[in-house]
Amino acid sequence: MLLAYRNVSVIVSLCLGLLMLTSVQAYEKLSDETLSALPRPNSDFNIHNGALLSPILQTRVPGTPGSTAVLNHFADFFRTTLPKWKIEVQNSTSKTPMSKKEVPFKNFIATRDPPWAQIGDVERLTLVAHYDSKIEPKGFIGGIDSAAPCAMIMHAVRSIDAALDKKWTALQQQGLNDFLDGEHGIQVIFLDGEEAFKEWTATDSLYGARALATHWDDQFYPAMSEFKTPLSSISLFVLLDLLGATNPTILSYYETTHWAYQSLGELEKRFKSLKQFKTSSSSPWFVDTEKDVHNLTPSGGIQDDHIPFLAKGVEILHLIDFAPFKGFPSVWHTIDDDGEHLDMDTVEDWSMVVTAFAAEWLELEGYFDQPKAATARRDEEYAASEAIRLNKKTEL
Ligand SMILES: *[C@@H]1O[C@H](CO)[C@@H](O)[C@H](O)[C@H]1NC(C)=O
Ligand SMILES: [Zn+2]
């Protein structure tokens, strides 16, 4: 299996009578045309009434009605918009420094696997953000922390779902699904209880992530499965946190996932050069893209939801707006981190980068509905070549 460096491409050629050759690559770039035509969030990111983001912009402290409302919003979204996804809620409880009573923590998980695949045979791109909000300051909304990242992920999976369906249907119809180099699925995790109730410690933080990592480590797939546990079937854990402020700086922390970081850096560059970014700053977000894999930022520092998964050997890509000296975005953990302080152009650009990355990881080039401009151009080319052909005919 190509787990460590998935950008190595493997070409599998098949001869099935006249049907020749299909190429199976582990990560396939989207064309400029597809990249430019990817769906946009538009008014769904409106902070007052947008279908995706606005329902998350409320206080959602674990165990409170706001938390339940946001959890229901996620469930409704998948049930109505993405009915082929399997949804589950992983529950745990814990005491906190603020309560002698057990507080409930509910992680939301949505999964889409190839329809023919056995559950233990699928490696998954896992997109993660936390949905809980801090108990203090009172009324804290957490726009960048992490309402906006949740909405970005919702937009991304919604935008690739039809293409994924088309690809899997086509593979199945051609009988090619038996020849794949591994089964690839996609998963979303919205974690609860990331924030500390009082002060960040190993036990007062990451309640949901710790519970889920432990639970998935103990849950075994059937004996002959490709993967042992839901944890080992995560091929890349992409954690989005503190995103949605202007001019983000994202560092690359892990050697084994630097290739994925670089793919995001390349997508940023391509979106900008195709004039498909709404933001206009020329300074790059993915500042380590050109860096050698052995020369990355030491990763010890930032405590976040990836930690319990990292400790169990999961491959991590941590997308967090942070740089030495600059620190986190200025609204971080203040009452100003709300919907009004989000930079909506940045939020939208992020959602497009995440969409494109998921599409490339799942190799969806050619499965998106034909962009209108491209179809028109192809029609013109066809008409031109037809004209030449007919012209020749009359010359004969
Ligand atoms: C977790 O709790 C919810 C109720 O909030 C319930 O619907 C769900 O089935 C529980 N999940 C599991 C895996 O038991
Ligand atoms: Zn926070």
mmCIF file of C-alpha atoms and ligand atoms in Angstrom:
data_model
loop_
_atom_site.group_PDB
_atom_site.id
_atom_site.type_symbol
_atom_site.label_atom_id
_atom_site.label_comp_id
_atom_site.label_asym_id
_atom_site.label_seq_id
_atom_site.Cartn_x
_atom_site.Cartn_y
_atom_site.Cartn_z
ATOM 1 C CA MET A 1 0.000 0.000 0.000
ATOM 2 C CA LEU A 2 1.134 3.520 -0.700
ATOM 3 C CA LEU A 3 0.537 5.030 2.645
ATOM 4 C CA ALA A 4 3.611 7.041 3.425
ATOM 5 C CA TYR A 5 4.083 8.786 0.103
ATOM 6 C CA ARG A 6 0.867 8.627 -1.789
ATOM 7 C CA ASN A 7 1.983 10.942 -4.554
ATOM 8 C CA VAL A 8 4.039 8.160 -6.036
ATOM 9 C CA SER A 9 1.995 7.166 -9.000
ATOM 10 C CA VAL A 10 1.244 3.640 -9.923
ATOM 11 C CA ILE A 11 0.091 2.833 -13.372
ATOM 12 C CA VAL A 12 -1.973 -0.270 -13.709
ATOM 13 C CA SER A 13 -2.628 -1.286 -17.253
ATOM 14 C CA LEU A 14 -5.380 -3.651 -18.111
ATOM 15 C CA CYS A 15 -6.072 -5.358 -21.339
ATOM 16 C CA LEU A 16 -9.658 -6.448 -21.505
ATOM 17 C CA GLY A 17 -10.286 -7.188 -25.142
ATOM 18 C CA LEU A 18 -10.478 -3.859 -26.846
ATOM 19 C CA LEU A 19 -10.783 -1.988 -23.592
ATOM 20 C CA MET A 20 -7.278 -0.806 -22.979
ATOM 21 C CA LEU A 21 -5.516 0.684 -20.034
ATOM 22 C CA THR A 22 -6.743 2.572 -17.099
ATOM 23 C CA SER A 23 -4.345 4.527 -14.956
ATOM 24 C CA VAL A 24 -4.637 4.441 -11.225
ATOM 25 C CA GLN A 25 -2.791 7.245 -9.523
ATOM 26 C CA ALA A 26 -2.639 8.002 -5.880
ATOM 27 C CA TYR A 27 -3.107 11.753 -6.175
ATOM 28 C CA GLU A 28 -4.238 13.406 -9.354
ATOM 29 C CA LYS A 29 -4.214 17.117 -10.076
ATOM 30 C CA LEU A 30 -7.336 18.829 -11.337
ATOM 31 C CA SER A 31 -7.188 20.639 -14.675
ATOM 32 C CA ASP A 32 -7.353 24.436 -14.786
ATOM 33 C CA GLU A 33 -10.845 24.168 -16.245
ATOM 34 C CA THR A 34 -12.133 21.975 -13.425
ATOM 35 C CA LEU A 35 -10.418 24.084 -10.788
ATOM 36 C CA SER A 36 -12.033 27.233 -12.156
ATOM 37 C CA ALA A 37 -15.485 25.677 -12.331
ATOM 38 C CA LEU A 38 -15.682 24.145 -8.838
ATOM 39 C CA PRO A 39 -18.877 25.115 -7.000
ATOM 40 C CA ARG A 40 -18.718 28.155 -4.713
ATOM 41 C CA PRO A 41 -20.407 28.573 -1.339
ATOM 42 C CA ASN A 42 -22.072 31.865 -2.408
ATOM 43 C CA SER A 43 -24.831 32.928 -0.012
ATOM 44 C CA ASP A 44 -24.564 29.682 1.994
ATOM 45 C CA PHE A 45 -21.700 31.347 3.866
ATOM 46 C CA ASN A 46 -23.767 34.402 4.763
ATOM 47 C CA ILE A 47 -23.223 34.863 8.509
ATOM 48 C CA HIS A 48 -26.829 35.948 9.172
ATOM 49 C CA ASN A 49 -28.911 33.537 7.101
ATOM 50 C CA GLY A 50 -26.557 31.321 5.071
ATOM 51 C CA ALA A 51 -27.567 27.664 5.027
ATOM 52 C CA LEU A 52 -24.161 26.286 6.020
ATOM 53 C CA LEU A 53 -22.425 28.799 8.273
ATOM 54 C CA SER A 54 -25.053 30.855 10.091
ATOM 55 C CA PRO A 55 -26.545 27.953 12.139
ATOM 56 C CA ILE A 56 -23.060 27.267 13.589
ATOM 57 C CA LEU A 57 -22.567 30.890 14.701
ATOM 58 C CA GLN A 58 -24.055 30.533 18.167
ATOM 59 C CA THR A 59 -22.628 29.531 21.536
ATOM 60 C CA ARG A 60 -22.171 25.749 21.595
ATOM 61 C CA VAL A 61 -20.611 24.793 24.892
ATOM 62 C CA PRO A 62 -20.706 20.990 25.387
ATOM 63 C CA GLY A 63 -23.921 19.786 26.995
ATOM 64 C CA THR A 64 -25.874 22.994 26.279
ATOM 65 C CA PRO A 65 -28.822 23.508 23.888
ATOM 66 C CA GLY A 66 -26.586 25.449 21.468
ATOM 67 C CA SER A 67 -24.348 22.403 21.123
ATOM 68 C CA THR A 68 -27.347 20.170 20.385
ATOM 69 C CA ALA A 69 -28.676 22.636 17.819
ATOM 70 C CA VAL A 70 -25.376 22.667 15.922
ATOM 71 C CA LEU A 71 -25.108 18.876 16.066
ATOM 72 C CA ASN A 72 -28.629 18.689 14.594
ATOM 73 C CA HIS A 73 -27.597 21.149 11.895
ATOM 74 C CA PHE A 74 -24.781 18.807 10.817
ATOM 75 C CA ALA A 75 -27.096 15.780 10.857
ATOM 76 C CA ASP A 76 -29.802 17.626 8.867
ATOM 77 C CA PHE A 77 -27.229 18.784 6.328
ATOM 78 C CA PHE A 78 -25.955 15.280 5.633
ATOM 79 C CA ARG A 79 -29.415 13.688 5.698
ATOM 80 C CA THR A 80 -30.841 16.152 3.195
ATOM 81 C CA THR A 81 -27.887 17.149 1.012
ATOM 82 C CA LEU A 82 -25.634 14.095 1.234
ATOM 83 C CA PRO A 83 -27.965 11.146 1.916
ATOM 84 C CA LYS A 84 -25.415 8.544 0.803
ATOM 85 C CA TRP A 85 -23.105 9.412 3.690
ATOM 86 C CA LYS A 86 -23.268 7.284 6.820
ATOM 87 C CA ILE A 87 -23.597 9.426 9.920
ATOM 88 C CA GLU A 88 -22.903 8.505 13.518
ATOM 89 C CA VAL A 89 -22.431 10.260 16.827
ATOM 90 C CA GLN A 90 -19.766 8.998 19.217
ATOM 91 C CA ASN A 91 -20.700 9.769 22.813
ATOM 92 C CA SER A 92 -18.641 10.060 25.959
ATOM 93 C CA THR A 93 -18.908 11.889 29.261
ATOM 94 C CA SER A 94 -16.379 13.484 31.550
ATOM 95 C CA LYS A 95 -16.205 15.639 34.626
ATOM 96 C CA THR A 96 -14.639 19.041 34.050
ATOM 97 C CA PRO A 97 -13.030 21.578 36.399
ATOM 98 C CA MET A 98 -16.312 23.553 36.177
ATOM 99 C CA SER A 99 -18.738 20.761 36.962
ATOM 100 C CA LYS A 100 -18.990 17.861 39.366
ATOM 101 C CA LYS A 101 -21.609 16.365 37.079
ATOM 102 C CA GLU A 102 -20.556 14.413 34.008
ATOM 103 C CA VAL A 103 -20.664 16.584 30.871
ATOM 104 C CA PRO A 104 -21.695 14.834 27.619
ATOM 105 C CA PHE A 105 -19.378 15.093 24.601
ATOM 106 C CA LYS A 106 -20.691 14.186 21.168
ATOM 107 C CA ASN A 107 -18.455 13.762 18.143
ATOM 108 C CA PHE A 108 -20.196 13.923 14.777
ATOM 109 C CA ILE A 109 -18.833 11.551 12.121
ATOM 110 C CA ALA A 110 -19.914 11.240 8.480
ATOM 111 C CA THR A 111 -18.369 8.683 6.125
ATOM 112 C CA ARG A 112 -18.612 7.863 2.435
ATOM 113 C CA ASP A 113 -17.015 4.629 1.162
ATOM 114 C CA PRO A 114 -17.085 3.009 -2.274
ATOM 115 C CA PRO A 115 -20.423 1.137 -2.407
ATOM 116 C CA TRP A 116 -18.787 -2.211 -3.140
ATOM 117 C CA ALA A 117 -16.082 -1.980 -0.449
ATOM 118 C CA GLN A 118 -15.950 -3.833 2.861
ATOM 119 C CA ILE A 119 -15.831 -1.453 5.811
ATOM 120 C CA GLY A 120 -12.355 -2.561 6.930
ATOM 121 C CA ASP A 121 -10.775 -2.249 3.505
ATOM 122 C CA VAL A 122 -11.166 1.498 2.945
ATOM 123 C CA GLU A 123 -8.515 4.105 3.650
ATOM 124 C CA ARG A 124 -10.034 7.511 4.211
ATOM 125 C CA LEU A 125 -9.163 11.134 3.767
ATOM 126 C CA THR A 126 -10.426 12.522 7.067
ATOM 127 C CA LEU A 127 -11.383 16.213 7.314
ATOM 128 C CA VAL A 128 -11.606 17.431 10.896
ATOM 129 C CA ALA A 129 -12.626 20.541 12.850
ATOM 130 C CA HIS A 130 -14.026 21.075 16.323
ATOM 131 C CA TYR A 131 -17.531 22.469 16.725
ATOM 132 C CA ASP A 132 -17.666 23.264 20.455
ATOM 133 C CA SER A 133 -17.148 26.834 21.655
ATOM 134 C CA LYS A 134 -15.358 28.168 24.713
ATOM 135 C CA ILE A 135 -17.369 28.744 27.873
ATOM 136 C CA GLU A 136 -15.560 32.062 28.421
ATOM 137 C CA PRO A 137 -15.679 34.909 27.625
ATOM 138 C CA LYS A 138 -19.449 34.744 28.053
ATOM 139 C CA GLY A 139 -21.183 34.804 24.674
ATOM 140 C CA PHE A 140 -18.056 33.625 22.827
ATOM 141 C CA ILE A 141 -19.000 32.483 19.300
ATOM 142 C CA GLY A 142 -15.730 31.176 17.866
ATOM 143 C CA GLY A 143 -15.950 32.250 14.224
ATOM 144 C CA ILE A 144 -12.466 31.095 13.275
ATOM 145 C CA ASP A 145 -12.500 28.716 16.275
ATOM 146 C CA SER A 146 -13.963 26.701 14.545
ATOM 147 C CA ALA A 147 -17.374 27.594 13.066
ATOM 148 C CA ALA A 148 -15.857 28.693 9.763
ATOM 149 C CA PRO A 149 -13.656 25.574 9.394
ATOM 150 C CA CYS A 150 -16.759 23.375 9.914
ATOM 151 C CA ALA A 151 -18.572 25.269 7.148
ATOM 152 C CA MET A 152 -15.546 24.995 4.830
ATOM 153 C CA ILE A 153 -15.568 21.222 5.246
ATOM 154 C CA MET A 154 -19.335 21.054 4.641
ATOM 155 C CA HIS A 155 -18.918 23.017 1.437
ATOM 156 C CA ALA A 156 -16.022 20.824 0.307
ATOM 157 C CA VAL A 157 -17.797 17.495 0.723
ATOM 158 C CA ARG A 158 -20.990 18.825 -0.793
ATOM 159 C CA SER A 159 -19.011 20.031 -3.817
ATOM 160 C CA ILE A 160 -17.309 16.721 -4.585
ATOM 161 C CA ASP A 161 -20.120 14.297 -3.780
ATOM 162 C CA ALA A 162 -21.743 14.123 -7.225
ATOM 163 C CA ALA A 163 -18.383 13.670 -8.962
ATOM 164 C CA LEU A 164 -17.462 10.924 -6.525
ATOM 165 C CA ASP A 165 -20.749 9.190 -7.234
ATOM 166 C CA LYS A 166 -20.168 9.482 -10.969
ATOM 167 C CA LYS A 167 -16.689 8.027 -10.673
ATOM 168 C CA TRP A 168 -17.740 5.069 -8.546
ATOM 169 C CA THR A 169 -20.708 4.316 -10.791
ATOM 170 C CA ALA A 170 -18.479 4.430 -13.873
ATOM 171 C CA LEU A 171 -15.859 2.158 -12.317
ATOM 172 C CA GLN A 172 -18.493 -0.325 -11.298
ATOM 173 C CA GLN A 173 -20.230 -0.311 -14.669
ATOM 174 C CA GLN A 174 -16.934 -0.990 -16.433
ATOM 175 C CA GLY A 175 -16.026 -3.668 -13.908
ATOM 176 C CA LEU A 176 -12.859 -1.771 -13.059
ATOM 177 C CA ASN A 177 -13.480 -1.443 -9.345
ATOM 178 C CA ASP A 178 -11.814 -4.834 -8.809
ATOM 179 C CA PHE A 179 -8.535 -3.501 -10.156
ATOM 180 C CA LEU A 180 -8.101 -0.499 -7.880
ATOM 181 C CA ASP A 181 -4.950 0.041 -5.898
ATOM 182 C CA GLY A 182 -6.809 0.081 -2.590
ATOM 183 C CA GLU A 183 -10.204 1.512 -1.722
ATOM 184 C CA HIS A 184 -10.419 5.236 -1.066
ATOM 185 C CA GLY A 185 -13.189 6.902 0.887
ATOM 186 C CA ILE A 186 -13.726 10.179 2.679
ATOM 187 C CA GLN A 187 -14.766 11.076 6.185
ATOM 188 C CA VAL A 188 -15.719 14.176 8.143
ATOM 189 C CA ILE A 189 -15.266 14.497 11.901
ATOM 190 C CA PHE A 190 -16.694 17.421 13.860
ATOM 191 C CA LEU A 191 -15.192 17.053 17.316
ATOM 192 C CA ASP A 192 -16.726 18.189 20.572
ATOM 193 C CA GLY A 193 -14.943 19.445 23.687
ATOM 194 C CA GLU A 194 -11.734 20.772 22.172
ATOM 195 C CA GLU A 195 -11.642 23.832 24.389
ATOM 196 C CA ALA A 196 -10.582 23.845 28.026
ATOM 197 C CA PHE A 197 -13.319 24.739 30.520
ATOM 198 C CA LYS A 198 -10.925 26.469 32.884
ATOM 199 C CA GLU A 199 -7.301 26.357 31.869
ATOM 200 C CA TRP A 200 -5.660 24.192 29.209
ATOM 201 C CA THR A 201 -4.219 21.001 30.709
ATOM 202 C CA ALA A 202 -3.888 17.424 29.484
ATOM 203 C CA THR A 203 -7.206 16.569 31.175
ATOM 204 C CA ASP A 204 -9.030 19.877 30.669
ATOM 205 C CA SER A 205 -9.021 19.998 26.830
ATOM 206 C CA LEU A 206 -9.507 17.735 23.813
ATOM 207 C CA TYR A 207 -12.348 15.814 25.494
ATOM 208 C CA GLY A 208 -13.920 14.669 22.242
ATOM 209 C CA ALA A 209 -10.664 13.904 20.417
ATOM 210 C CA ARG A 210 -9.289 11.863 23.317
ATOM 211 C CA ALA A 211 -12.492 9.832 23.589
ATOM 212 C CA LEU A 212 -12.689 9.155 19.850
ATOM 213 C CA ALA A 213 -9.024 8.209 19.415
ATOM 214 C CA THR A 214 -9.308 5.738 22.293
ATOM 215 C CA HIS A 215 -12.624 4.329 21.056
ATOM 216 C CA TRP A 216 -11.392 3.842 17.484
ATOM 217 C CA ASP A 217 -8.172 2.260 18.639
ATOM 218 C CA ASP A 218 -10.185 -0.424 20.484
ATOM 219 C CA GLN A 219 -12.654 -1.126 17.695
ATOM 220 C CA PHE A 220 -11.531 -3.945 15.434
ATOM 221 C CA TYR A 221 -12.575 -4.576 11.859
ATOM 222 C CA PRO A 222 -13.302 -8.161 10.745
ATOM 223 C CA ALA A 223 -10.220 -10.375 10.802
ATOM 224 C CA MET A 224 -9.317 -10.429 7.113
ATOM 225 C CA SER A 225 -9.672 -6.660 6.642
ATOM 226 C CA GLU A 226 -7.007 -4.511 5.055
ATOM 227 C CA PHE A 227 -7.032 -2.252 8.123
ATOM 228 C CA LYS A 228 -7.190 -3.253 11.738
ATOM 229 C CA THR A 229 -9.185 -0.372 13.237
ATOM 230 C CA PRO A 230 -11.023 2.803 12.169
ATOM 231 C CA LEU A 231 -7.945 4.650 13.405
ATOM 232 C CA SER A 232 -5.514 2.821 11.128
ATOM 233 C CA SER A 233 -7.815 3.360 8.148
ATOM 234 C CA ILE A 234 -7.333 7.131 8.385
ATOM 235 C CA SER A 235 -4.767 7.717 5.669
ATOM 236 C CA LEU A 236 -4.587 11.456 6.316
ATOM 237 C CA PHE A 237 -6.071 13.416 9.224
ATOM 238 C CA VAL A 238 -6.488 16.985 7.998
ATOM 239 C CA LEU A 239 -7.236 19.259 10.934
ATOM 240 C CA LEU A 240 -8.569 22.755 10.227
ATOM 241 C CA ASP A 241 -8.436 25.222 13.111
ATOM 242 C CA LEU A 242 -8.367 29.010 13.538
ATOM 243 C CA LEU A 243 -9.054 29.657 9.846
ATOM 244 C CA GLY A 244 -11.056 32.569 8.487
ATOM 245 C CA ALA A 245 -8.916 35.569 9.457
ATOM 246 C CA THR A 246 -7.211 37.577 6.745
ATOM 247 C CA ASN A 247 -3.727 36.655 5.399
ATOM 248 C CA PRO A 248 -3.236 33.287 7.120
ATOM 249 C CA THR A 249 0.171 31.711 7.636
ATOM 250 C CA ILE A 250 0.227 27.918 7.566
ATOM 251 C CA LEU A 251 3.391 26.034 8.478
ATOM 252 C CA SER A 252 4.297 22.464 7.561
ATOM 253 C CA TYR A 253 4.955 20.377 10.665
ATOM 254 C CA TYR A 254 5.327 16.748 9.590
ATOM 255 C CA GLU A 255 7.793 15.155 7.193
ATOM 256 C CA THR A 256 5.499 12.304 6.190
ATOM 257 C CA THR A 257 2.658 14.611 5.171
ATOM 258 C CA HIS A 258 4.748 17.403 3.654
ATOM 259 C CA TRP A 259 3.757 16.168 0.189
ATOM 260 C CA ALA A 260 0.102 16.889 1.037
ATOM 261 C CA TYR A 261 1.010 20.317 2.439
ATOM 262 C CA GLN A 262 2.882 21.043 -0.795
ATOM 263 C CA SER A 263 -0.153 19.983 -2.823
ATOM 264 C CA LEU A 264 -2.209 22.556 -0.912
ATOM 265 C CA GLY A 265 0.481 25.175 -1.524
ATOM 266 C CA GLU A 266 0.345 24.400 -5.208
ATOM 267 C CA LEU A 267 -3.456 24.680 -5.232
ATOM 268 C CA GLU A 268 -3.191 28.083 -3.564
ATOM 269 C CA LYS A 269 -0.786 29.205 -6.289
ATOM 270 C CA ARG A 270 -2.959 27.862 -9.075
ATOM 271 C CA PHE A 271 -6.163 29.407 -7.717
ATOM 272 C CA LYS A 272 -4.368 32.743 -7.510
ATOM 273 C CA SER A 273 -2.918 32.577 -11.002
ATOM 274 C CA LEU A 274 -6.291 31.508 -12.415
ATOM 275 C CA LYS A 275 -7.782 34.567 -10.677
ATOM 276 C CA GLN A 276 -10.113 32.276 -8.732
ATOM 277 C CA PHE A 277 -9.222 33.574 -5.283
ATOM 278 C CA LYS A 278 -11.380 36.314 -3.806
ATOM 279 C CA THR A 279 -8.546 37.546 -1.605
ATOM 280 C CA SER A 280 -5.791 39.421 -3.338
ATOM 281 C CA SER A 281 -2.767 39.357 -1.036
ATOM 282 C CA SER A 282 0.378 38.269 -2.840
ATOM 283 C CA SER A 283 1.953 36.768 0.287
ATOM 284 C CA PRO A 284 1.537 33.000 0.297
ATOM 285 C CA TRP A 285 -0.523 31.120 2.907
ATOM 286 C CA PHE A 286 1.500 27.916 2.644
ATOM 287 C CA VAL A 287 4.854 29.507 3.382
ATOM 288 C CA ASP A 288 6.768 26.210 3.654
ATOM 289 C CA THR A 289 5.828 24.884 0.222
ATOM 290 C CA GLU A 290 9.331 25.260 -1.199
ATOM 291 C CA LYS A 291 10.971 23.926 1.953
ATOM 292 C CA ASP A 292 12.887 20.692 1.904
ATOM 293 C CA VAL A 293 11.125 17.888 3.756
ATOM 294 C CA HIS A 294 14.008 17.608 6.252
ATOM 295 C CA ASN A 295 13.918 21.267 7.141
ATOM 296 C CA LEU A 296 10.414 21.743 8.555
ATOM 297 C CA THR A 297 9.123 23.497 11.657
ATOM 298 C CA PRO A 298 9.487 21.309 14.758
ATOM 299 C CA SER A 299 5.964 20.225 15.585
ATOM 300 C CA GLY A 300 6.043 19.920 19.358
ATOM 301 C CA GLY A 301 4.376 23.176 20.232
ATOM 302 C CA ILE A 302 0.728 23.403 19.320
ATOM 303 C CA GLN A 303 -1.769 21.392 21.332
ATOM 304 C CA ASP A 304 -4.843 20.645 19.269
ATOM 305 C CA ASP A 305 -7.278 17.883 18.355
ATOM 306 C CA HIS A 306 -4.657 16.010 16.342
ATOM 307 C CA ILE A 307 -2.575 15.180 19.456
ATOM 308 C CA PRO A 308 -4.452 12.027 20.625
ATOM 309 C CA PHE A 309 -4.464 10.752 17.034
ATOM 310 C CA LEU A 310 -0.818 11.609 16.427
ATOM 311 C CA ALA A 311 0.087 9.721 19.602
ATOM 312 C CA LYS A 312 -1.500 6.623 18.082
ATOM 313 C CA GLY A 313 0.419 6.920 14.821
ATOM 314 C CA VAL A 314 -2.108 8.689 12.578
ATOM 315 C CA GLU A 315 -0.709 10.797 9.715
ATOM 316 C CA ILE A 316 -1.477 14.457 10.427
ATOM 317 C CA LEU A 317 -1.805 17.596 8.332
ATOM 318 C CA HIS A 318 -2.417 20.501 10.713
ATOM 319 C CA LEU A 319 -3.879 23.555 9.003
ATOM 320 C CA ILE A 320 -3.767 26.254 11.642
ATOM 321 C CA ASP A 321 -3.096 29.954 11.220
ATOM 322 C CA PHE A 322 0.041 30.370 13.272
ATOM 323 C CA ALA A 323 3.590 31.627 12.911
ATOM 324 C CA PRO A 324 6.351 32.422 15.424
ATOM 325 C CA PHE A 325 6.225 36.117 16.446
ATOM 326 C CA LYS A 326 2.873 36.589 14.680
ATOM 327 C CA GLY A 327 1.138 33.955 16.833
ATOM 328 C CA PHE A 328 -2.542 33.104 16.304
ATOM 329 C CA PRO A 329 -5.004 35.523 14.636
ATOM 330 C CA SER A 330 -5.597 38.590 16.833
ATOM 331 C CA VAL A 331 -9.236 37.726 17.654
ATOM 332 C CA TRP A 332 -8.197 34.337 19.059
ATOM 333 C CA HIS A 333 -10.079 33.498 22.275
ATOM 334 C CA THR A 334 -11.558 36.986 22.543
ATOM 335 C CA ILE A 335 -15.196 38.031 22.308
ATOM 336 C CA ASP A 336 -14.306 39.496 18.894
ATOM 337 C CA ASP A 337 -13.979 36.048 17.373
ATOM 338 C CA ASP A 338 -17.500 36.092 15.946
ATOM 339 C CA GLY A 339 -19.224 36.043 12.562
ATOM 340 C CA GLU A 340 -18.737 39.768 11.974
ATOM 341 C CA HIS A 341 -14.960 39.482 12.370
ATOM 342 C CA LEU A 342 -14.536 36.675 9.856
ATOM 343 C CA ASP A 343 -12.890 37.710 6.620
ATOM 344 C CA MET A 344 -15.460 36.165 4.305
ATOM 345 C CA ASP A 345 -13.261 36.289 1.192
ATOM 346 C CA THR A 346 -10.643 34.292 3.073
ATOM 347 C CA VAL A 347 -13.280 31.856 4.346
ATOM 348 C CA GLU A 348 -14.508 31.292 0.809
ATOM 349 C CA ASP A 349 -10.987 30.881 -0.599
ATOM 350 C CA TRP A 350 -10.264 28.318 2.092
ATOM 351 C CA SER A 351 -13.373 26.380 1.200
ATOM 352 C CA MET A 352 -12.214 26.205 -2.413
ATOM 353 C CA VAL A 353 -8.728 25.004 -1.465
ATOM 354 C CA VAL A 354 -10.195 22.257 0.732
ATOM 355 C CA THR A 355 -12.650 21.264 -2.013
ATOM 356 C CA ALA A 356 -9.889 21.011 -4.607
ATOM 357 C CA PHE A 357 -7.607 19.058 -2.292
ATOM 358 C CA ALA A 358 -10.315 16.486 -1.559
ATOM 359 C CA ALA A 359 -11.095 16.225 -5.280
ATOM 360 C CA GLU A 360 -7.424 15.640 -6.110
ATOM 361 C CA TRP A 361 -7.021 13.100 -3.315
ATOM 362 C CA LEU A 362 -10.051 11.188 -4.602
ATOM 363 C CA GLU A 363 -8.890 11.635 -8.215
ATOM 364 C CA LEU A 364 -12.055 13.201 -9.520
ATOM 365 C CA GLU A 365 -10.725 14.947 -12.610
ATOM 366 C CA GLY A 366 -13.124 14.237 -15.474
ATOM 367 C CA TYR A 367 -16.066 13.470 -13.204
ATOM 368 C CA PHE A 368 -17.298 16.984 -12.524
ATOM 369 C CA ASP A 369 -20.086 18.296 -14.682
ATOM 370 C CA GLN A 370 -18.568 19.886 -17.735
ATOM 371 C CA PRO A 371 -17.974 23.603 -17.142
ATOM 372 C CA LYS A 372 -19.967 25.648 -19.661
ATOM 373 C CA ALA A 373 -16.960 27.505 -21.058
ATOM 374 C CA ALA A 374 -15.078 24.284 -21.722
ATOM 375 C CA THR A 375 -18.053 22.677 -23.432
ATOM 376 C CA ALA A 376 -18.498 25.730 -25.627
ATOM 377 C CA ARG A 377 -14.818 25.702 -26.574
ATOM 378 C CA ARG A 378 -14.984 22.015 -27.432
ATOM 379 C CA ASP A 379 -18.065 22.648 -29.600
ATOM 380 C CA GLU A 380 -16.190 25.391 -31.410
ATOM 381 C CA GLU A 381 -13.181 23.146 -31.987
ATOM 382 C CA TYR A 382 -15.443 20.414 -33.264
ATOM 383 C CA ALA A 383 -17.211 22.799 -35.592
ATOM 384 C CA ALA A 384 -13.862 24.047 -36.875
ATOM 385 C CA SER A 385 -12.539 20.571 -37.574
ATOM 386 C CA GLU A 386 -15.810 19.568 -39.187
ATOM 387 C CA ALA A 387 -15.550 22.611 -41.398
ATOM 388 C CA ILE A 388 -12.044 21.620 -42.488
ATOM 389 C CA ARG A 389 -13.171 18.061 -43.180
ATOM 390 C CA LEU A 390 -16.138 19.174 -45.237
ATOM 391 C CA ASN A 391 -13.998 21.681 -47.046
ATOM 392 C CA LYS A 392 -11.560 18.928 -48.026
ATOM 393 C CA LYS A 393 -14.462 16.852 -49.234
ATOM 394 C CA THR A 394 -15.646 19.549 -51.549
ATOM 395 C CA GLU A 395 -12.095 20.044 -52.790
ATOM 396 C CA LEU A 396 -11.868 16.376 -53.785
HETATM 397 C C1 LIG B 1 -25.076 8.967 21.001
HETATM 398 O O1 LIG B 1 -26.153 9.680 21.541
HETATM 399 C C2 LIG B 1 -27.198 9.999 20.622
HETATM 400 C C3 LIG B 1 -28.226 10.807 21.361
HETATM 401 O O2 LIG B 1 -27.728 12.078 21.602
HETATM 402 C C4 LIG B 1 -27.793 8.732 20.050
HETATM 403 O O3 LIG B 1 -28.766 9.060 19.094
HETATM 404 C C5 LIG B 1 -26.691 7.908 19.402
HETATM 405 O O4 LIG B 1 -27.212 6.688 18.948
HETATM 406 C C6 LIG B 1 -25.550 7.656 20.387
HETATM 407 N N1 LIG B 1 -24.471 6.995 19.684
HETATM 408 C C7 LIG B 1 -24.082 5.775 19.935
HETATM 409 C C8 LIG B 1 -22.986 5.231 19.091
HETATM 410 O O5 LIG B 1 -24.565 5.102 20.831
HETATM 411 ZN ZN ZN B 2 -10.031 27.713 20.783
#
